[in-house]
XYZ file of C-alpha atoms in Angstrom:
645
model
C 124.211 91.049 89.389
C 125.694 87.688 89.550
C 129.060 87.306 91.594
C 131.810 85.007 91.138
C 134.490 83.961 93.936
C 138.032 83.829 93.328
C 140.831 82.719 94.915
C 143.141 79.765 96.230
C 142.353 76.571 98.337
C 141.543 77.075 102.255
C 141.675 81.152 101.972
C 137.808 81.074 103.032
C 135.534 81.786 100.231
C 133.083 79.646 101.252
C 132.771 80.973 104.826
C 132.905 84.570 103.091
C 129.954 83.700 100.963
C 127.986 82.058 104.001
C 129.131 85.585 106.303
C 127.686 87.676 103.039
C 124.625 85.569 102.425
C 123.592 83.141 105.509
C 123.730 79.932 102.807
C 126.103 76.971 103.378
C 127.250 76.375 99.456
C 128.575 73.207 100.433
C 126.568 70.758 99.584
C 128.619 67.761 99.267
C 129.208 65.459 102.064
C 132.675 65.078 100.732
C 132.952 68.850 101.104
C 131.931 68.966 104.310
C 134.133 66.255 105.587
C 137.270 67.300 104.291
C 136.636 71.328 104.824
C 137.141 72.228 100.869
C 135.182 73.328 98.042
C 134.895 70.643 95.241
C 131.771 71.390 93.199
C 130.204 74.792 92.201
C 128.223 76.433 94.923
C 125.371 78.923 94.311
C 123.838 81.649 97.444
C 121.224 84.553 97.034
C 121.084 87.364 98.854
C 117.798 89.536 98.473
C 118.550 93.292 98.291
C 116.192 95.838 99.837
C 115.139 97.584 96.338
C 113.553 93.827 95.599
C 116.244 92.803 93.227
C 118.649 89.480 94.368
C 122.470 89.414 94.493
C 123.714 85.654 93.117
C 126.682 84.729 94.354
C 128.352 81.678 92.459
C 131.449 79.875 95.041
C 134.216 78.102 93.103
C 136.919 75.593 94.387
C 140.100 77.142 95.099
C 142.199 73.868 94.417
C 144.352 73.312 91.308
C 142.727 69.987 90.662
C 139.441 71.897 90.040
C 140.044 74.680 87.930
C 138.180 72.951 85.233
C 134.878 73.639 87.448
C 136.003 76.840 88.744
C 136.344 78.240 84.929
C 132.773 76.493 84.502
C 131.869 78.936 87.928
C 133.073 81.998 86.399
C 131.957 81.866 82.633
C 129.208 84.853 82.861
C 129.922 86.310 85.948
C 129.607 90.711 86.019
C 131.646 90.857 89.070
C 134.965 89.163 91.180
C 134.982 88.733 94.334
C 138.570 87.750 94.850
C 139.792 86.184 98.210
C 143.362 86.604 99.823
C 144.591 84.872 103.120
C 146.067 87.342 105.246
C 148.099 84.675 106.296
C 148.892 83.309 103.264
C 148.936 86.141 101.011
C 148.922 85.910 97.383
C 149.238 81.824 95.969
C 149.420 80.179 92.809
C 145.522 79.269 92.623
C 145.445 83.331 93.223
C 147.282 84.037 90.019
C 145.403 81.110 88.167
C 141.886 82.706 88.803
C 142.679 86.102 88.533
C 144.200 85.414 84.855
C 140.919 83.536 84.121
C 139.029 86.451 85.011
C 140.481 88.780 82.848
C 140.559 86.129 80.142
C 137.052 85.740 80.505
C 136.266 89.427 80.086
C 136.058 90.124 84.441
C 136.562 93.734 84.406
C 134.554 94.724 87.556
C 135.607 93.204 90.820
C 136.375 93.957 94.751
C 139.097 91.529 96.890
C 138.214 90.605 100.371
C 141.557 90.351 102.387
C 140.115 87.457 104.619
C 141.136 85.657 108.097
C 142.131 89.422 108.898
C 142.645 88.759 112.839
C 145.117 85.684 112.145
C 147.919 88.046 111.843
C 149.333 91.584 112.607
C 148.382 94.816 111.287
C 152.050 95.046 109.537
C 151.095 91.553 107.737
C 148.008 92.967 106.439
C 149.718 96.183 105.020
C 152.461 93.845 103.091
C 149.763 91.384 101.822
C 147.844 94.327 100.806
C 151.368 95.839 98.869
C 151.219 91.816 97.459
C 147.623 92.175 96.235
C 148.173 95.717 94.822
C 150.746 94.400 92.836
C 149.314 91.818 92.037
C 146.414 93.421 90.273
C 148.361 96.420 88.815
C 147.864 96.089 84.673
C 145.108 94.082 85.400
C 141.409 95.493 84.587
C 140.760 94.985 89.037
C 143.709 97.257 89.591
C 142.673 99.599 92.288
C 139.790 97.436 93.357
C 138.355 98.176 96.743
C 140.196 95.945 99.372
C 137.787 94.681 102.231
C 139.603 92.982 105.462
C 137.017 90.506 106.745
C 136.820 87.485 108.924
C 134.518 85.315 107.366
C 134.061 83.555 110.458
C 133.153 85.923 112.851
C 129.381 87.098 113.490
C 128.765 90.241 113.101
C 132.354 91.745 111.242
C 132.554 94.604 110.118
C 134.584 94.560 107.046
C 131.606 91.513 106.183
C 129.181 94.338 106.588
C 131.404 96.728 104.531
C 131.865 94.385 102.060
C 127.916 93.266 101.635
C 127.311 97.206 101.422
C 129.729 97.729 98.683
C 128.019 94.611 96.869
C 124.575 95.967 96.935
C 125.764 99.770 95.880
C 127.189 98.259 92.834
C 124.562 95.826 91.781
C 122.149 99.366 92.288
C 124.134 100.920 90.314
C 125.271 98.483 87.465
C 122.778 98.745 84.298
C 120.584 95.490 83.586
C 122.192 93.564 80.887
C 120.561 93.683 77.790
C 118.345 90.783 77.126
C 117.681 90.727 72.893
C 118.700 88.484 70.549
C 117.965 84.460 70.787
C 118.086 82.789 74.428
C 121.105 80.936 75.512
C 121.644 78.937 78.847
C 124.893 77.633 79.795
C 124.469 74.661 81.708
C 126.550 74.117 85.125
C 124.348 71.929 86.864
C 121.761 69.039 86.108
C 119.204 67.066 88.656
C 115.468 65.775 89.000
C 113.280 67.773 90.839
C 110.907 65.510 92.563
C 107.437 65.513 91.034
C 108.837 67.834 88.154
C 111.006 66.075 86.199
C 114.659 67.710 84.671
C 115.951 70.629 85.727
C 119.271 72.630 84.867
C 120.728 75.653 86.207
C 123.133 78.133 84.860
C 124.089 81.232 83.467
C 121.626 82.976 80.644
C 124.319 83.885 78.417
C 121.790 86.098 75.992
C 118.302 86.721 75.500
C 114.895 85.376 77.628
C 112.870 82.684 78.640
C 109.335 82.458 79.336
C 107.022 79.593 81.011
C 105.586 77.673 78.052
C 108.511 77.990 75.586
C 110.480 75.192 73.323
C 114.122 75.216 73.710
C 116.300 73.032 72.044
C 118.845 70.506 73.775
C 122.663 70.907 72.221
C 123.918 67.648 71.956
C 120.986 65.865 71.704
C 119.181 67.750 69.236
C 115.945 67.480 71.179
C 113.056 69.832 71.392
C 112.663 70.913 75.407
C 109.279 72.606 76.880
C 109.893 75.126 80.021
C 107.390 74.081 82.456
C 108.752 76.818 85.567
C 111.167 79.104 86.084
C 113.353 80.093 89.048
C 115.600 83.467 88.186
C 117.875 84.406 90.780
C 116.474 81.969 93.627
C 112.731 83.302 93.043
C 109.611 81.529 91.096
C 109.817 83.694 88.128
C 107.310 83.471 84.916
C 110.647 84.968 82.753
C 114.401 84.327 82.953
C 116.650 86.796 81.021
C 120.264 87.541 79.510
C 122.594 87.884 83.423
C 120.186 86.217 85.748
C 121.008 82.716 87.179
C 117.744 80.676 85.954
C 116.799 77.066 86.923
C 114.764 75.414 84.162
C 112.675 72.804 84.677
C 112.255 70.885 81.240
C 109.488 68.910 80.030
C 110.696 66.102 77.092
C 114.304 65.171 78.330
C 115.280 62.664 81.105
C 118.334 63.609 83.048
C 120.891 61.575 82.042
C 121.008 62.900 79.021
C 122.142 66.483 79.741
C 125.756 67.309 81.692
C 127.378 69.678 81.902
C 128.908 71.855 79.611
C 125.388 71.652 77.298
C 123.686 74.426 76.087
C 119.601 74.820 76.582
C 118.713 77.674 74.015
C 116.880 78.733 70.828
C 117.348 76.204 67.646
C 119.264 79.129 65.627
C 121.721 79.951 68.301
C 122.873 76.266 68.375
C 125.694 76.232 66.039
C 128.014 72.611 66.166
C 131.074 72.595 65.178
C 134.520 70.602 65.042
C 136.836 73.766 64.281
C 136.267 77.542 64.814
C 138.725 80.737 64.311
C 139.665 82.237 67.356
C 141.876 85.307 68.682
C 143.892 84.007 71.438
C 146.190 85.972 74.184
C 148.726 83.939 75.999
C 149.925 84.666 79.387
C 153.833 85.501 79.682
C 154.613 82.928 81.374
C 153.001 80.379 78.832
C 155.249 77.746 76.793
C 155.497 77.794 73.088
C 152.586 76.629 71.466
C 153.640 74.856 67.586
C 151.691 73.102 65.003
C 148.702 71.019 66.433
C 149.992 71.388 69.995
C 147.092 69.785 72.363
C 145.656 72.250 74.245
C 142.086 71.750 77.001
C 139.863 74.099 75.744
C 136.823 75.814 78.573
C 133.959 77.268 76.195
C 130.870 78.399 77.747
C 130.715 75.656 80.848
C 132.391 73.049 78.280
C 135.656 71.229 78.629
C 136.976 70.124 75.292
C 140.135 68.916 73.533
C 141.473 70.015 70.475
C 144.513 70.971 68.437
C 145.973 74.479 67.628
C 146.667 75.306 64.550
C 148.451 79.004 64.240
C 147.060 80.883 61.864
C 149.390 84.271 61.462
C 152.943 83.873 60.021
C 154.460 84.024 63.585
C 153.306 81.040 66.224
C 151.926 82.767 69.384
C 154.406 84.223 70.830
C 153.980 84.515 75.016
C 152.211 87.794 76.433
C 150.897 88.388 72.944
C 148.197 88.066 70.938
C 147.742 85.770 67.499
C 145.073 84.267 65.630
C 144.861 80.215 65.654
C 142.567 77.826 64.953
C 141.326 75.094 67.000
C 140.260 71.383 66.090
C 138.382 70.054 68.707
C 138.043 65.945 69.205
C 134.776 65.982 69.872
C 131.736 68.288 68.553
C 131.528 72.018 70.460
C 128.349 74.518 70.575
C 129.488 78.092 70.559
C 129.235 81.604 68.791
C 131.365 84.093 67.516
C 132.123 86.296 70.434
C 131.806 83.553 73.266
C 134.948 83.702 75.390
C 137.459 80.775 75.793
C 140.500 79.203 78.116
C 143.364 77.308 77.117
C 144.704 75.344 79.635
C 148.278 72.562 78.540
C 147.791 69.420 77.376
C 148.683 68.101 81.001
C 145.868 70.203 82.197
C 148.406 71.540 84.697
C 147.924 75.075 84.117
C 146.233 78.110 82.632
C 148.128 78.894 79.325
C 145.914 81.503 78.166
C 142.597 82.600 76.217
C 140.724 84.503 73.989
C 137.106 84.329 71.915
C 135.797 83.153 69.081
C 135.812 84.575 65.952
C 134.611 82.631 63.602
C 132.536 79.156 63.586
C 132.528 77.843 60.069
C 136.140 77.800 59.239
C 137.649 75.595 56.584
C 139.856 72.529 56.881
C 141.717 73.762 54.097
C 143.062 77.044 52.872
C 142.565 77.907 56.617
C 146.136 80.617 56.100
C 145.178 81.810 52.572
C 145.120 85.293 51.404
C 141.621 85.383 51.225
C 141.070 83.820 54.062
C 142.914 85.949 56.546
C 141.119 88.998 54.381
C 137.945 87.193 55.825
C 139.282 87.638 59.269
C 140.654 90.597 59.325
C 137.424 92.187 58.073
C 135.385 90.033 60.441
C 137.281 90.913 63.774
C 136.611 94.940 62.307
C 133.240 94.673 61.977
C 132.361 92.547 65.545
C 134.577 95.444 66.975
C 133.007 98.289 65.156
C 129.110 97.162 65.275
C 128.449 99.086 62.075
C 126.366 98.882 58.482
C 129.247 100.521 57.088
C 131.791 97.365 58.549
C 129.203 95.020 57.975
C 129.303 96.178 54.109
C 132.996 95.578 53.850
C 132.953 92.159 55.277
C 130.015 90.975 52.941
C 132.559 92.092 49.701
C 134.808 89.422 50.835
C 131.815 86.842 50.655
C 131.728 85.768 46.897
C 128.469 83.749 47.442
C 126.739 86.101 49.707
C 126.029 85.698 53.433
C 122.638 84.292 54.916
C 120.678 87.271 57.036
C 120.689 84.706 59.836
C 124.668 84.017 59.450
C 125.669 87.476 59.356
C 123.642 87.994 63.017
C 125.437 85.200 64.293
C 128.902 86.270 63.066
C 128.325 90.281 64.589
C 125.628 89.477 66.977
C 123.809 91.914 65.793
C 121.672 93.319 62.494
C 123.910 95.727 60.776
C 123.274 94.435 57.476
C 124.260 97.467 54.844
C 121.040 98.703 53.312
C 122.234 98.783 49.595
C 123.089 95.434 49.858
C 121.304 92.993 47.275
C 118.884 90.942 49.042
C 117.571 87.766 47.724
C 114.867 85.287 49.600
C 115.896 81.980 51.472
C 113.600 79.190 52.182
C 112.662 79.512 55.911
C 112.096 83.130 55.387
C 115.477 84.133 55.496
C 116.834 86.553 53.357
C 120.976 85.838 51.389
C 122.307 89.511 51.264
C 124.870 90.111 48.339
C 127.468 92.829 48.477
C 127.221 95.129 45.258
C 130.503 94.802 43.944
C 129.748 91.057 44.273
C 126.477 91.260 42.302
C 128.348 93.185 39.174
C 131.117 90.938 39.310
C 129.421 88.243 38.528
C 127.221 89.876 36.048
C 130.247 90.669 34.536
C 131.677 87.230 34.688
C 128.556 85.590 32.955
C 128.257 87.992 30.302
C 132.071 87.836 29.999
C 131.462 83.871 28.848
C 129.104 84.206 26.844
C 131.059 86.278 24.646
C 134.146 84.112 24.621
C 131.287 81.175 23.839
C 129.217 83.311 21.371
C 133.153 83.973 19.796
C 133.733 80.350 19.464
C 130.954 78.590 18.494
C 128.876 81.192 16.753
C 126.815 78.606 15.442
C 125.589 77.495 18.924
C 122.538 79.464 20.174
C 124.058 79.782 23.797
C 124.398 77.503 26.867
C 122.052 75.811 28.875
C 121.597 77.371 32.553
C 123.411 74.226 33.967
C 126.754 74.563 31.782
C 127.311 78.004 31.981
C 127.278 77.665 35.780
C 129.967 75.258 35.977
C 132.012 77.498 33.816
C 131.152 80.759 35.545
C 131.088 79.073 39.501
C 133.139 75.810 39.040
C 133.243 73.509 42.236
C 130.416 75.611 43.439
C 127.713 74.544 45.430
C 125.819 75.504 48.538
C 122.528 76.996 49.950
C 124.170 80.699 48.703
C 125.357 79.674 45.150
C 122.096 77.733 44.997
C 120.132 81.097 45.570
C 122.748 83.148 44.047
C 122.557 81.740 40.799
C 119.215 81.937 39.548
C 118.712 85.476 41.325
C 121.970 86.651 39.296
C 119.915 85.019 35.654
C 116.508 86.535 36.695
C 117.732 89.953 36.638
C 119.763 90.119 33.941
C 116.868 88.430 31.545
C 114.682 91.392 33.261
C 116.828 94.194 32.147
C 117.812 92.908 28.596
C 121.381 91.680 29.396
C 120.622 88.389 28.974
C 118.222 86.924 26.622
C 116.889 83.218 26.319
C 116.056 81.536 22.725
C 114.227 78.620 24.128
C 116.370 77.652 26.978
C 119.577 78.438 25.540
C 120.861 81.835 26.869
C 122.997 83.885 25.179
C 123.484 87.468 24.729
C 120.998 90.161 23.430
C 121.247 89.998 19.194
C 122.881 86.482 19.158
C 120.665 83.677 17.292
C 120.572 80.747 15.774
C 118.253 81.653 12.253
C 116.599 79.114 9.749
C 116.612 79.931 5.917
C 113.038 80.223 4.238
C 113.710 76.581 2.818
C 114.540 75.106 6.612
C 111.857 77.205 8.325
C 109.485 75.181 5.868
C 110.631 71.685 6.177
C 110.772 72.703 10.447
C 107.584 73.136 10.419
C 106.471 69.961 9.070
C 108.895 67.885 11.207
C 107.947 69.711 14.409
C 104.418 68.095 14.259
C 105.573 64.500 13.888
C 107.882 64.765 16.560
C 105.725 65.974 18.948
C 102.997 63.247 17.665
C 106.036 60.534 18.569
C 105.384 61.383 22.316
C 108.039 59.619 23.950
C 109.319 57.315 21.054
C 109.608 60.483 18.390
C 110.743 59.251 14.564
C 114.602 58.900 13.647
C 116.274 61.234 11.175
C 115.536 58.333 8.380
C 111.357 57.966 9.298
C 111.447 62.158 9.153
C 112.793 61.732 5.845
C 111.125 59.218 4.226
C 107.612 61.031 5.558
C 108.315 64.697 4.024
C 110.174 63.237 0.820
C 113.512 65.667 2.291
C 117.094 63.967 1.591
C 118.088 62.785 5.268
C 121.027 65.413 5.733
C 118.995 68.791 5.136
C 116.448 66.582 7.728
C 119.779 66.200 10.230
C 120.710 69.948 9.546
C 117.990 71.483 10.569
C 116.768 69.567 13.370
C 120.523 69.934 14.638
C 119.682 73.860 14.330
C 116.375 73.716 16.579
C 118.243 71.738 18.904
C 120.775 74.432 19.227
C 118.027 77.103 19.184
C 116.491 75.148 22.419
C 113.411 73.701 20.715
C 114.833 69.957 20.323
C 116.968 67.828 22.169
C 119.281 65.412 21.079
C 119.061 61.806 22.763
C 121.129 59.928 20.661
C 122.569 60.483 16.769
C 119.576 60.785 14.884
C 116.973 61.043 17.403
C 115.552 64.068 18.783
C 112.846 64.666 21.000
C 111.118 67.958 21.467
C 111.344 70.108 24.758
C 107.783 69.446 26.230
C 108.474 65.823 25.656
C 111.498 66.035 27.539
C 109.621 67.972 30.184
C 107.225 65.489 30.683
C 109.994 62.673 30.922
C 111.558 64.353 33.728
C 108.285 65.023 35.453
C 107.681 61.395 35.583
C 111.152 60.599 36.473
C 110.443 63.079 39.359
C 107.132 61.566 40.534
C 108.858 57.826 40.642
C 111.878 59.447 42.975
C 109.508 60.239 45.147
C 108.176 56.971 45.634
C 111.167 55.269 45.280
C 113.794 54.624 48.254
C 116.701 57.713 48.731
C 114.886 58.952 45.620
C 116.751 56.344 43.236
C 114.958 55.068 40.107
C 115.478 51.637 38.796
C 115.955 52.013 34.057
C 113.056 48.845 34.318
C 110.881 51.252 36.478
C 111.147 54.466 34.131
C 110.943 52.008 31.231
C 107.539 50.372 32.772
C 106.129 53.837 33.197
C 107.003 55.645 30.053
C 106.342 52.899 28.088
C 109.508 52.230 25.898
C 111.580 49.413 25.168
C 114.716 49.224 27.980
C 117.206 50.386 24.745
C 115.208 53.165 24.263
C 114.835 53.973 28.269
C 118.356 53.614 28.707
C 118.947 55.667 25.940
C 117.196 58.736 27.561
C 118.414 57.891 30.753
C 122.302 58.542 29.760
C 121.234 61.498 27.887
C 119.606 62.968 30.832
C 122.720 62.369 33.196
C 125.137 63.655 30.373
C 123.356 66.801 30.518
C 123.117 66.782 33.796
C 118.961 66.258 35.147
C 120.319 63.239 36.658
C 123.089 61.332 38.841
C 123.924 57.605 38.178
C 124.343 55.872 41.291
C 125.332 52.579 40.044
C 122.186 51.346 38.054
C 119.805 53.573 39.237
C 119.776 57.360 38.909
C 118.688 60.024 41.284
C 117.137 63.127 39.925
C 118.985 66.102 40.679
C 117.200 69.970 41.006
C 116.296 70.067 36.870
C 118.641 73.170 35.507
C 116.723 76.047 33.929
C 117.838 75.621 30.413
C 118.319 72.785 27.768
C 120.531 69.985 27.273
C 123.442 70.384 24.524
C 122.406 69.878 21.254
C 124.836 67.032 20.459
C 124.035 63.332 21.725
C 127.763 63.167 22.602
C 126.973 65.765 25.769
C 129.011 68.784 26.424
C-alpha cells in the first residue's frame, strides 16, 4: 500500500512520517535549513507479514502544490495532517479537494502537535476536521492525536498499527494490462547509469524488459529493479518501483514523463474530459487558460466546454482541453485544474477520450460518441462495448477499443477484419449492412444512369460511397466490405468493373468477331499498342465500328483508354504500374521523374506523359509538381473515357 501525506505548511508531516517510519524525507539542504518540505519525499516501512508500507511526503506550502499533486497521483491511502494548534488551513482544504479529485477514497487524519494545546482545543479542532470531511469520501475517517516529535507516542504507535491493519487487509491491485510508470523523480546511480522512480500506474515490469521513453520516443532496457525500497526481479501495477534504464542519459527524462509499454503511449494535443469543479471555483468560458496536473505532468492548455451550459461551479460538465505542448495519457487517467494564475485548485476530473477532433468537437454525433463512451468505461460490458462500436462508422481498432475501456469487452458478433501488426478492426453489424447497403444502393442509381457503362472501378465508387474518407479503418474497411459481397453474389466484377449481379456490358456476334482480332494486336503493341486508325487499316473495319467496340471492352474492364483513340489492354497497364512501382522505390520520397518512366518503358516522352496523366486521372498516381508518386493501385479499372471520370 502506498501512502500519501496531506496537509498544510509547518503542521508536521514530515516529522509524522520520520515518527511512523525512522527515515528523514528531507533530503534537500534547502529543506533542512529552512524547516519545510519543498520536494517530494519517499520512506518505507517493512511490515511483519514481509510486505512494505511506502509512504510518499508532500510539501504543505501553496507555492508547491504543483509537486504535491505530482506526490499524490496513485496513492491508495491519505494520511491527512491537522495542527492542533492551527486547526484546519487553506493548504488543508487545497489537498483534501485534490484527493478526492484524484479518486482518494481511503484515508485516516493524524491530529498532530497534540500536547501544544488543551484537551478543549483538540475536541473543537476535531468538530473542525469532522466538518471538514463530512460529504467527502474520508468522512468518518479514524482521527489519530500524535506528536510527531516525541519518542515513543502513543497515538504514533496507534496510528502505525492502524496503517499496517489496513495495508493487511486492502486487496493487491490488479497488475494486467500494459505497464505504465509515472515518473516523479530522475538521477544517476553511480556505476548504473539512469534511474527513475515513481508510481506503476498499471501493469508489470521485469529485469530484462524494453520500455519505451514518452517524449523522447526512445527504446529503454530495465537493467534492476527496486519495488517498494527492496531489490526486486518484478515491479507491478501500486508498488513504488525505481528503474534503472539502460539506453537513455539523464537529462533527457523529467518529470512528468512516462516509462511504459510502446502501445500505452498515446500523445496528444487535445483529449475529452469529464470535469467537476469545486463550489467555490470561478466561471470557466470559451478557451479560458487553465494548468492542467495529468499523471505527474504539469501542462497548459485551453478549455473548451463541450455541453450547452459552461461548467457551472459544484457541478459536473464535459469540456475539452487544448494543451500547448504535447501530453501522454489514457482514457481513465485522472486530472487537476488549477487557474491560469496557478493560484488555486479550481477543480478536476478524467479523461475520456484521447483522439478528439479539432472540429465538430459539439456535434450531434459527436456528443453521441461520448455519451456512449462514458457508458461503456462505466459499465465494463460486451453488451456497452457493442453500442459504442455502432456509433463508429469506420470501425474501431482491437487495440483502440482496449485503450478507450481499458479493458477487452469487444462484442462477439462483431465483424472482425485483420490489421497489419496483428491487430484485428472490429465492425459493428449494423455498420457492416449499412454500408452494404450504401454500395449496392450506388450502383443502382449508376447502373440507372449509365446503363451502358459496365460498372465502376473500385477507386470511384469509394469516393462516392465514403467521400473525404481515409484512414487505417476505411483503408481496411473497404476492401473487407468488396470481398464479401463478391463472395456471396451481391456484387459481381466484369473485369474490374463492378457492378451488380445480371448487369453487363454484351458484344453483338459482328463485334465479338472484329474483338477478337483487335485484342491480339493490342496486346502485341506492348506498351506503344496501335491507334484506332492502324486497328483499322490492319482488319479492313471502317474506323468507327473499330472505336465502338474497343470503347465497349473498355467499359467491360478489358481495355483502357489513355488518350482518344488509344487503348491499351489491362495486363499492359498492369505491367506499367508495376514498373512505375519498382522506380518509386528507388527513387527519393517515392517520386518518379516522366524522363525516368519514359527511359524505362521505352516510349517517346509524348507518349510517357500521355500514360502518366491517364494514370493520375484515374487515380494510380499523385502529381507532385513534375513528378508523380504512386499511390496504393485501386482494385478495379480506370474509366473507359480518356477524359477521366
Amino acid at each position: 500500500m502506498i501512502v500519501g501525506t496531506a496537509g498544510h505548511i509547518d503542521h508536521g508531516k514530515t516529522a509524522l512520517v520520520r515518527a511512523l517510519t525512522g527515515v528523514a524525507t528531507d533530503r534537500l539542504k534547502e529543506e533542512r535549513e529552512r524547516g519545510i518540505s519543498i520536494e517530494l519525499g519517499y520512506a518505507y516501512a517493512p511490515l511483519a507479514d514481509g510486505t512494505v508500507l511506502g509512504i510518499v511526503d508532500v510539501p504543505g506550502h501553496e507555492r508547491f502544490v504543483r509537486t504535491m499533486v505530482a506526490g499524490a497521483v496513485g496513492i491508495d491511502h491519505a494520511l491527512l495532517v491537522v495542527a492542533a494548534d492551527d486547526g484546519v488551513m487553506p493548504q488543508t482544504r487545497e489537498h483534501l479537494a485534490i484527493l478526492d479529485l484524484l479518486g482518494v477514497h481511503h484515508g485516516s487524519v493524524a491530529l498532530n502537535k497534540a500536547d501544544r494545546v488543551p484537551p478543549a482545543r483538540r475536541d473543537e479542532v476535531r468538530a473542525e476536521i469532522t466538518a471538514l470531511l463530512a460529504g467527502t469520501p474520508l468522512a468518518g475517517a479514524p482521527v489519530f492525536e500524535t506528536v510527531a516529535t516525541a519518542d515513543a507516542d502513543p497515538g504514533v504507535a496507534a496510528l502505525r498499527a492502524h496503517l499496517e491493519a489496513v495495508a493487511h487487509e486492502r486487496s493487491q491491485r490488479a497488475a494486467d494490462g500494459a505497464f505504465r510508470l509515472a515518473v516523479d523523480r530522475v538521477f544517476t546511480l553511480a556505476g548504473q547509469g539512469t534511474a527513475v522512480t515513481g508510481t506503476v500506474f498499471a501493469g508489470r515490469v521485469q529485469v530484462g524488459d524494453t520500455l519505451q521513453h514518452s517524449a523522447s520516443g526512445q527504446a529503454v532496457r530495465v537493467r534492476s529493479i527496486h519495488a517498494q525500497n527492496r531489490a526486486a526481479d518484478e515491479g507491478r501495477a501500486g508498488q513504488r518501483c525505481a528503474l534503472v534504464l539502460a539506453g537513455i542519459d539523464r537529462d533527457t527524462i523529467q518529470r512528468g514523463d512516462w516509462i511504459a509499454a510502446p502501445a500505452t503511449l498515446q500523445r496528444c494535443e487535445r483529449l475529452d474530459a469529464r470535469i467537476r469543479l469545486l463550489p467555490d471555483a470561478p466561471a470557466l468560458a470559451h478557451w479560458a487558460p487553465v494548468h492542467v496536473h495529468v499523471g505527474t505532468g504539469h501542462h497548459l492548455a485551453h478549455l473548451v466546454p463541450l455541453d450547452a451550459q459552461p461548467p457551472a461551479a459544484g457541478a459536473s460538465a464535459r469540456v475539452q482541453l487544448v494543451f500547448e505542448t504535447p501530453v501522454w495519457a489514457l482514457p481513465g487517467d485522472r486530472l487537476i485544474l488549477r487557474n491560469a494564475q496557478a493560484s488555486r485548485t479550481i477543480g478536476g476530473g478524467r479523461v475520456v477520450d484521447l483522439w478528439a477532433p479539432e472540429r465538430r468537437r459539439r456535434s450531434a454525433e459527436r456528443l453521441a460518441w461520448l455519451d456512449a463512451l462514458e457508458a461503456a468505461q462505466a459499465e465494463a460490458t460486451p453488451e456497452a462495448a457493442a453500442r459504442l462500436l455502432a456509433l463508429a462508422p469506420a470501425g474501431l481498432a482491437r487495440s483502440r477499443l482496449v485503450l478507450l475501456l481499458g479493458h477487452d469487452t469487444a462484442p462477439a458478433d462483431a465483424v472482425a477484419i485483420a490489421l497489419p501488426g496483428g491487430d484485428t478492426l472490429l465492425v459493428a453489424p449494423p455498420v457492416w449492412r449499412r454500408w452494404r447497403e450504401r454500395i449496392a444502393a450506388v450502383l443502382a442509381d449508376f447502373h440507372q444512369r449509365s446503363p451502358d457503362d459496365p460498372g465502376l472501378n473500385a477507386a470511384r465508387l469509394r469516393r462516392i460511397v465514403q467521400p473525404g474518407t481515409a484512414d487505417a479503418g476505411t483503408d481496411a474497411l473497404w476492401p473487407a466490405l468488396l470481398d464479401a459481397m463478391l463472395a456471396d453474389g451481391s456484387l459481381a466484377r466484369q473485369g474490374s468493373w463492378l457492378h451488380l449481379p445480371g448487369h453487363a456490358v454484351n458484344l453483338s456476334a459482328a463485334e465479338q468477331i472484329l474483338a477478337e482480332r483487335l485484342l491480339p494486336r493490342l496486346a502485341d503493341g506492348g506498351a506503344d499498342p496501335p491507334w484506332v486508325r492502324d486497328l483499322a487499316a490492319a482488319t479492313a473495319a471502317p474506323e468507327d465500328q473499330v472505336r465502338t467496340v474497343l470503347r465497349k471492352l473498355a467499359r467491360r474492364g478489358e481495355l483502357q483508354q489513355v488518350v482518344k483513340d488509344l487503348f491499351y489492354p489491362e495486363a499492359t497497364v498492369t505491367k506499367l504500374l508495376a514498373l512505375l512501382d519498382e522506380l518509386s522505390v528507388a527513387a527519393p520520397r517515392g517520386e518518379v521523374g516522366a524522363a525516368e518512366f519514359r527511359d524505362a518503358c521505352g516510349l517517346g516522352r509524348k507518349r510517357a506523359i500521355q500514360v502518366l496523366e491517364h494514370f493520375d486521372r484515374v487515380g494510380y498516381t499523385r502529381r507532385v509538381r513534375d513528378r508523380r508518386v504512386l499511390r496504393e493501385r485501386p482494385a478495379g479499372p480506370a474509366p473507359a473515357s480518356g477524359a477521366g471520370p
